[in-house]
Amino acid sequence: MKIIRSILLGLYAFWVFLVFTSSMLFFLPGLVLPFLFGRKVSWIGYSFLWIWSWVFSMLTFIRYDFYGQENFRKGQAYIYVSNHTSFLDLPGIRMIIPGEFRPLAKKELLKIPVFGWIARGATVIVDRSSGESRKRSMDKLKRILLDGVSILLFAEGTQNRTKELLQPFKEGAFRIAIDTQQPILPMVVVGAGPLMPPGTIRMKPGRIRIYVAPEIKTEGLTSNDLPALRQQTFDVMKAMIERSLAEKKS
């Protein structure tokens, strides 16, 4: 049985790779060209990203369940703060967030065939080994946010490869929130890691749950409030994960 299971999972992984590559190529004009013409048409690119995410979900039998969508306030630019456990987080996050936004993405994504072209236009790239690059990226995210477009940061800074529910949060998202006085909207992805563990190409079909909490306001906060804001967001996100895991067991 183990041999048969290994063969089936291997075939499934090949199918997912085929779907990922072929669908990216099929939608490539809509995923790349709009970002070449600036903000006026960039929303078209994000619409294509939503369509691609839905197609990827349907064809790979990886389903996403969404909770807390009522917490999105129309017309509000947010700092979306999420955990990160797997590549499979990304299609679900794109599908649950209304409209366009700009994620902070590591430069290594540029090396992925096809996807790297899309990341260059749809994200803000950062070289985490360079302090100057990190500063430029943070400044660019602030300008985007103040221009009325939401941004997305993974609070832990990278994929969580530990057994802890969350790793310690980086300061970046909370410093931006205080500097711009824009609200934080915490969200968590639960169940993606077991389907595709970080750093591997092993995967299996299943269901992933994404939860969105009520916004955390930042008006009037100063840099002195940064540790408390970071801890508040951490506590909200950890509680959502714990609640989801408890509900699954019951």
mmCIF file of C-alpha atoms in Angstrom:
data_model
loop_
_atom_site.group_PDB
_atom_site.id
_atom_site.type_symbol
_atom_site.label_atom_id
_atom_site.label_comp_id
_atom_site.label_asym_id
_atom_site.label_seq_id
_atom_site.Cartn_x
_atom_site.Cartn_y
_atom_site.Cartn_z
ATOM 1 C CA MET A 1 0.000 0.000 0.000
ATOM 2 C CA LYS A 2 2.846 2.417 0.802
ATOM 3 C CA ILE A 3 4.335 1.879 -2.659
ATOM 4 C CA ILE A 4 0.985 2.510 -4.354
ATOM 5 C CA ARG A 5 0.439 5.612 -2.216
ATOM 6 C CA SER A 6 3.905 6.933 -3.112
ATOM 7 C CA ILE A 7 3.245 6.360 -6.815
ATOM 8 C CA LEU A 8 -0.135 8.106 -6.649
ATOM 9 C CA LEU A 9 1.297 11.080 -4.746
ATOM 10 C CA GLY A 10 4.132 11.294 -7.264
ATOM 11 C CA LEU A 11 1.651 11.356 -10.139
ATOM 12 C CA TYR A 12 -0.414 13.956 -8.300
ATOM 13 C CA ALA A 13 2.648 16.181 -7.757
ATOM 14 C CA PHE A 14 3.422 15.946 -11.476
ATOM 15 C CA TRP A 15 -0.198 16.879 -12.272
ATOM 16 C CA VAL A 16 -0.012 19.932 -9.978
ATOM 17 C CA PHE A 17 3.239 21.038 -11.633
ATOM 18 C CA LEU A 18 1.621 20.609 -15.053
ATOM 19 C CA VAL A 19 -1.451 22.605 -14.007
ATOM 20 C CA PHE A 20 0.683 25.345 -12.431
ATOM 21 C CA THR A 21 2.914 25.769 -15.464
ATOM 22 C CA SER A 22 0.330 25.411 -18.225
ATOM 23 C CA SER A 23 -2.250 27.674 -16.548
ATOM 24 C CA MET A 24 0.405 30.325 -15.868
ATOM 25 C CA LEU A 25 1.401 30.259 -19.532
ATOM 26 C CA PHE A 26 -2.225 30.363 -20.662
ATOM 27 C CA PHE A 27 -3.036 33.427 -18.548
ATOM 28 C CA LEU A 28 0.405 35.018 -18.945
ATOM 29 C CA PRO A 29 -0.630 38.053 -21.043
ATOM 30 C CA GLY A 30 -3.301 39.013 -18.497
ATOM 31 C CA LEU A 31 -0.935 38.349 -15.599
ATOM 32 C CA VAL A 32 1.963 40.439 -16.915
ATOM 33 C CA LEU A 33 0.892 43.114 -19.414
ATOM 34 C CA PRO A 34 -1.450 45.159 -17.145
ATOM 35 C CA PHE A 35 1.388 45.826 -14.684
ATOM 36 C CA LEU A 36 3.446 47.418 -17.458
ATOM 37 C CA PHE A 37 0.912 50.250 -17.786
ATOM 38 C CA GLY A 38 0.691 51.417 -14.166
ATOM 39 C CA ARG A 39 -2.057 51.774 -11.599
ATOM 40 C CA LYS A 40 -4.877 52.575 -14.013
ATOM 41 C CA VAL A 41 -4.999 49.027 -15.370
ATOM 42 C CA SER A 42 -3.090 47.011 -12.755
ATOM 43 C CA TRP A 43 -6.442 45.860 -11.332
ATOM 44 C CA ILE A 44 -6.848 43.790 -14.492
ATOM 45 C CA GLY A 45 -3.724 41.840 -13.622
ATOM 46 C CA TYR A 46 -5.091 41.103 -10.161
ATOM 47 C CA SER A 47 -8.372 39.956 -11.682
ATOM 48 C CA PHE A 48 -6.417 37.475 -13.780
ATOM 49 C CA LEU A 49 -4.539 36.377 -10.663
ATOM 50 C CA TRP A 50 -7.901 35.639 -9.008
ATOM 51 C CA ILE A 51 -9.016 33.622 -12.033
ATOM 52 C CA TRP A 52 -5.726 31.715 -12.115
ATOM 53 C CA SER A 53 -6.011 30.950 -8.384
ATOM 54 C CA TRP A 54 -9.544 29.600 -8.825
ATOM 55 C CA VAL A 55 -8.530 27.455 -11.822
ATOM 56 C CA PHE A 56 -5.504 26.126 -9.920
ATOM 57 C CA SER A 57 -7.731 25.233 -6.947
ATOM 58 C CA MET A 58 -10.325 23.463 -9.071
ATOM 59 C CA LEU A 59 -7.889 21.431 -11.178
ATOM 60 C CA THR A 60 -5.654 20.346 -8.282
ATOM 61 C CA PHE A 61 -8.507 19.421 -5.885
ATOM 62 C CA ILE A 62 -7.149 21.830 -3.277
ATOM 63 C CA ARG A 63 -10.168 23.621 -1.860
ATOM 64 C CA TYR A 64 -10.222 26.803 0.211
ATOM 65 C CA ASP A 65 -12.826 27.620 2.870
ATOM 66 C CA PHE A 66 -13.121 31.313 3.771
ATOM 67 C CA TYR A 67 -14.244 32.819 7.087
ATOM 68 C CA GLY A 68 -14.543 36.444 8.212
ATOM 69 C CA GLN A 69 -15.070 38.045 4.812
ATOM 70 C CA GLU A 70 -17.474 40.489 6.449
ATOM 71 C CA ASN A 71 -14.441 42.125 8.095
ATOM 72 C CA PHE A 72 -13.282 43.667 4.810
ATOM 73 C CA ARG A 73 -14.380 47.304 4.664
ATOM 74 C CA LYS A 74 -15.029 48.493 1.125
ATOM 75 C CA GLY A 75 -12.709 51.280 0.014
ATOM 76 C CA GLN A 76 -10.324 50.869 2.943
ATOM 77 C CA ALA A 77 -6.619 50.318 2.340
ATOM 78 C CA TYR A 78 -5.270 47.734 4.786
ATOM 79 C CA ILE A 79 -2.003 46.288 5.944
ATOM 80 C CA TYR A 80 -2.898 42.612 5.588
ATOM 81 C CA VAL A 81 -0.812 40.577 8.032
ATOM 82 C CA SER A 82 -0.765 36.813 7.502
ATOM 83 C CA ASN A 83 1.092 33.718 8.588
ATOM 84 C CA HIS A 84 2.923 31.694 5.946
ATOM 85 C CA THR A 85 3.220 27.908 5.971
ATOM 86 C CA SER A 86 3.275 26.828 2.320
ATOM 87 C CA PHE A 87 3.181 27.968 -1.297
ATOM 88 C CA LEU A 88 -0.467 26.886 -1.187
ATOM 89 C CA ASP A 89 -1.231 29.900 1.033
ATOM 90 C CA LEU A 90 -0.933 32.201 -1.960
ATOM 91 C CA PRO A 91 -3.877 31.185 -4.208
ATOM 92 C CA GLY A 92 -6.259 31.225 -1.239
ATOM 93 C CA ILE A 93 -5.062 34.613 -0.013
ATOM 94 C CA ARG A 94 -5.547 36.027 -3.501
ATOM 95 C CA MET A 95 -9.086 34.666 -3.673
ATOM 96 C CA ILE A 96 -10.219 35.979 -0.285
ATOM 97 C CA ILE A 97 -8.831 39.519 -0.604
ATOM 98 C CA PRO A 98 -11.163 41.790 -2.597
ATOM 99 C CA GLY A 99 -9.561 43.954 -5.269
ATOM 100 C CA GLU A 100 -5.865 44.489 -5.776
ATOM 101 C CA PHE A 101 -3.052 44.644 -3.232
ATOM 102 C CA ARG A 102 0.725 44.469 -3.202
ATOM 103 C CA PRO A 103 2.542 41.704 -1.301
ATOM 104 C CA LEU A 104 6.127 41.951 -0.140
ATOM 105 C CA ALA A 105 7.991 39.082 -1.830
ATOM 106 C CA LYS A 106 11.505 37.707 -1.541
ATOM 107 C CA LYS A 107 13.801 38.072 -4.557
ATOM 108 C CA GLU A 108 14.134 34.278 -4.857
ATOM 109 C CA LEU A 109 10.664 34.184 -6.433
ATOM 110 C CA LEU A 110 12.119 35.871 -9.503
ATOM 111 C CA LYS A 111 14.023 32.661 -10.274
ATOM 112 C CA ILE A 112 10.829 30.592 -10.673
ATOM 113 C CA PRO A 113 10.078 30.106 -14.399
ATOM 114 C CA VAL A 114 7.053 32.127 -15.583
ATOM 115 C CA PHE A 115 5.963 32.945 -12.020
ATOM 116 C CA GLY A 116 9.015 35.179 -11.635
ATOM 117 C CA TRP A 117 7.773 37.473 -14.423
ATOM 118 C CA ILE A 118 4.442 37.852 -12.645
ATOM 119 C CA ALA A 119 6.066 38.449 -9.251
ATOM 120 C CA ARG A 120 8.150 41.271 -10.716
ATOM 121 C CA GLY A 121 5.019 43.208 -11.681
ATOM 122 C CA ALA A 122 2.513 42.192 -9.017
ATOM 123 C CA THR A 123 4.674 42.347 -5.878
ATOM 124 C CA VAL A 124 7.248 44.496 -4.123
ATOM 125 C CA ILE A 125 10.510 42.546 -4.242
ATOM 126 C CA VAL A 126 12.961 42.619 -1.340
ATOM 127 C CA ASP A 127 16.464 41.235 -0.923
ATOM 128 C CA ARG A 128 16.347 40.177 2.725
ATOM 129 C CA SER A 129 20.145 40.039 2.922
ATOM 130 C CA SER A 130 20.420 43.759 2.158
ATOM 131 C CA GLY A 131 19.430 46.430 4.676
ATOM 132 C CA GLU A 132 19.237 49.011 1.888
ATOM 133 C CA SER A 133 16.861 46.788 -0.123
ATOM 134 C CA ARG A 134 14.643 46.255 2.914
ATOM 135 C CA LYS A 135 14.422 50.004 3.510
ATOM 136 C CA ARG A 136 13.582 50.717 -0.149
ATOM 137 C CA SER A 137 10.898 48.040 -0.099
ATOM 138 C CA MET A 138 9.329 49.385 3.101
ATOM 139 C CA ASP A 139 9.301 52.920 1.677
ATOM 140 C CA LYS A 140 7.653 51.673 -1.512
ATOM 141 C CA LEU A 141 4.985 49.793 0.462
ATOM 142 C CA LYS A 142 4.214 52.973 2.404
ATOM 143 C CA ARG A 143 3.746 54.933 -0.841
ATOM 144 C CA ILE A 144 1.462 52.235 -2.240
ATOM 145 C CA LEU A 145 -0.605 52.198 0.945
ATOM 146 C CA LEU A 146 -0.963 55.986 1.061
ATOM 147 C CA ASP A 147 -2.045 55.823 -2.582
ATOM 148 C CA GLY A 148 -5.074 53.784 -1.481
ATOM 149 C CA VAL A 149 -3.855 50.267 -2.318
ATOM 150 C CA SER A 150 -3.649 47.582 0.372
ATOM 151 C CA ILE A 151 -0.404 45.732 1.069
ATOM 152 C CA LEU A 152 0.317 42.220 2.352
ATOM 153 C CA LEU A 153 3.153 41.165 4.627
ATOM 154 C CA PHE A 154 3.890 37.768 6.117
ATOM 155 C CA ALA A 155 4.422 38.697 9.750
ATOM 156 C CA GLU A 156 6.976 35.960 10.438
ATOM 157 C CA GLY A 157 9.140 37.100 7.536
ATOM 158 C CA THR A 158 9.334 33.658 5.947
ATOM 159 C CA GLN A 159 7.586 30.282 5.863
ATOM 160 C CA ASN A 160 7.104 28.700 9.276
ATOM 161 C CA ARG A 161 9.189 25.506 9.280
ATOM 162 C CA THR A 162 8.846 24.922 13.029
ATOM 163 C CA LYS A 163 6.267 23.035 15.094
ATOM 164 C CA GLU A 164 5.118 26.285 16.706
ATOM 165 C CA LEU A 165 1.821 27.755 15.526
ATOM 166 C CA LEU A 166 3.580 31.044 14.794
ATOM 167 C CA GLN A 167 7.163 32.248 14.765
ATOM 168 C CA PRO A 168 8.037 35.626 16.352
ATOM 169 C CA PHE A 169 6.784 38.517 14.246
ATOM 170 C CA LYS A 170 9.055 40.966 12.438
ATOM 171 C CA GLU A 171 8.570 44.710 12.995
ATOM 172 C CA GLY A 172 8.057 45.805 9.374
ATOM 173 C CA ALA A 173 4.277 45.533 9.082
ATOM 174 C CA PHE A 174 3.679 47.272 12.391
ATOM 175 C CA ARG A 175 6.126 50.079 11.718
ATOM 176 C CA ILE A 176 4.354 50.755 8.412
ATOM 177 C CA ALA A 177 0.962 50.648 10.142
ATOM 178 C CA ILE A 178 2.038 53.234 12.716
ATOM 179 C CA ASP A 179 3.836 55.477 10.204
ATOM 180 C CA THR A 180 0.803 55.560 7.878
ATOM 181 C CA GLN A 181 -1.902 55.280 10.589
ATOM 182 C CA GLN A 182 -3.663 52.662 8.446
ATOM 183 C CA PRO A 183 -5.439 49.667 10.020
ATOM 184 C CA ILE A 184 -4.082 46.135 10.202
ATOM 185 C CA LEU A 185 -6.289 43.281 9.058
ATOM 186 C CA PRO A 186 -4.968 39.985 10.486
ATOM 187 C CA MET A 187 -5.570 36.731 8.641
ATOM 188 C CA VAL A 188 -4.391 33.166 9.086
ATOM 189 C CA VAL A 189 -4.082 30.198 6.750
ATOM 190 C CA VAL A 190 -4.667 26.824 8.405
ATOM 191 C CA GLY A 191 -4.038 23.437 6.793
ATOM 192 C CA ALA A 192 -1.751 24.415 3.903
ATOM 193 C CA GLY A 193 1.466 23.149 5.505
ATOM 194 C CA PRO A 194 0.362 19.493 5.781
ATOM 195 C CA LEU A 195 -0.706 19.492 2.112
ATOM 196 C CA MET A 196 2.581 20.960 0.881
ATOM 197 C CA PRO A 197 5.259 21.260 3.572
ATOM 198 C CA PRO A 198 7.640 24.233 3.269
ATOM 199 C CA GLY A 199 10.721 23.586 1.180
ATOM 200 C CA THR A 200 9.386 20.461 -0.526
ATOM 201 C CA ILE A 201 7.558 19.519 -3.704
ATOM 202 C CA ARG A 202 5.581 16.790 -1.931
ATOM 203 C CA MET A 203 1.884 17.541 -1.878
ATOM 204 C CA LYS A 204 -1.569 16.059 -1.638
ATOM 205 C CA PRO A 205 -5.125 17.332 -2.212
ATOM 206 C CA GLY A 206 -7.272 18.554 0.651
ATOM 207 C CA ARG A 207 -8.963 21.571 2.237
ATOM 208 C CA ILE A 208 -7.352 24.773 3.487
ATOM 209 C CA ARG A 209 -9.091 27.250 5.789
ATOM 210 C CA ILE A 210 -8.462 31.011 5.751
ATOM 211 C CA TYR A 211 -9.739 33.234 8.560
ATOM 212 C CA VAL A 212 -9.902 37.035 8.662
ATOM 213 C CA ALA A 213 -10.182 38.897 11.980
ATOM 214 C CA PRO A 214 -11.700 42.355 12.562
ATOM 215 C CA GLU A 215 -9.344 45.205 11.767
ATOM 216 C CA ILE A 216 -6.928 46.585 14.351
ATOM 217 C CA LYS A 217 -6.950 50.382 14.302
ATOM 218 C CA THR A 218 -3.714 52.337 14.548
ATOM 219 C CA GLU A 219 -4.866 55.968 14.678
ATOM 220 C CA GLY A 220 -2.957 57.862 17.333
ATOM 221 C CA LEU A 221 -0.333 55.164 17.856
ATOM 222 C CA THR A 222 3.346 56.095 17.981
ATOM 223 C CA SER A 223 6.568 54.126 17.702
ATOM 224 C CA ASN A 224 6.357 53.523 21.448
ATOM 225 C CA ASP A 225 3.220 51.440 20.794
ATOM 226 C CA LEU A 226 4.910 49.151 18.267
ATOM 227 C CA PRO A 227 5.670 46.238 20.641
ATOM 228 C CA ALA A 228 2.109 46.244 21.980
ATOM 229 C CA LEU A 229 0.627 46.398 18.462
ATOM 230 C CA ARG A 230 2.812 43.512 17.334
ATOM 231 C CA GLN A 231 1.824 41.446 20.387
ATOM 232 C CA GLN A 232 -1.877 42.237 19.929
ATOM 233 C CA THR A 233 -1.760 41.055 16.305
ATOM 234 C CA PHE A 234 0.212 37.943 17.291
ATOM 235 C CA ASP A 235 -2.360 37.069 19.974
ATOM 236 C CA VAL A 236 -5.302 37.558 17.575
ATOM 237 C CA MET A 237 -3.735 35.360 14.902
ATOM 238 C CA LYS A 238 -2.648 32.635 17.308
ATOM 239 C CA ALA A 239 -6.146 32.513 18.803
ATOM 240 C CA MET A 240 -7.666 32.077 15.324
ATOM 241 C CA ILE A 241 -5.340 29.165 14.573
ATOM 242 C CA GLU A 242 -6.024 27.512 17.942
ATOM 243 C CA ARG A 243 -9.776 27.906 17.462
ATOM 244 C CA SER A 244 -9.622 26.402 13.969
ATOM 245 C CA LEU A 245 -7.583 23.406 15.142
ATOM 246 C CA ALA A 246 -9.942 22.828 18.086
ATOM 247 C CA GLU A 247 -12.987 22.938 15.799
ATOM 248 C CA LYS A 248 -11.405 20.412 13.446
ATOM 249 C CA LYS A 249 -10.783 17.983 16.310
ATOM 250 C CA SER A 250 -14.305 18.267 17.711
#
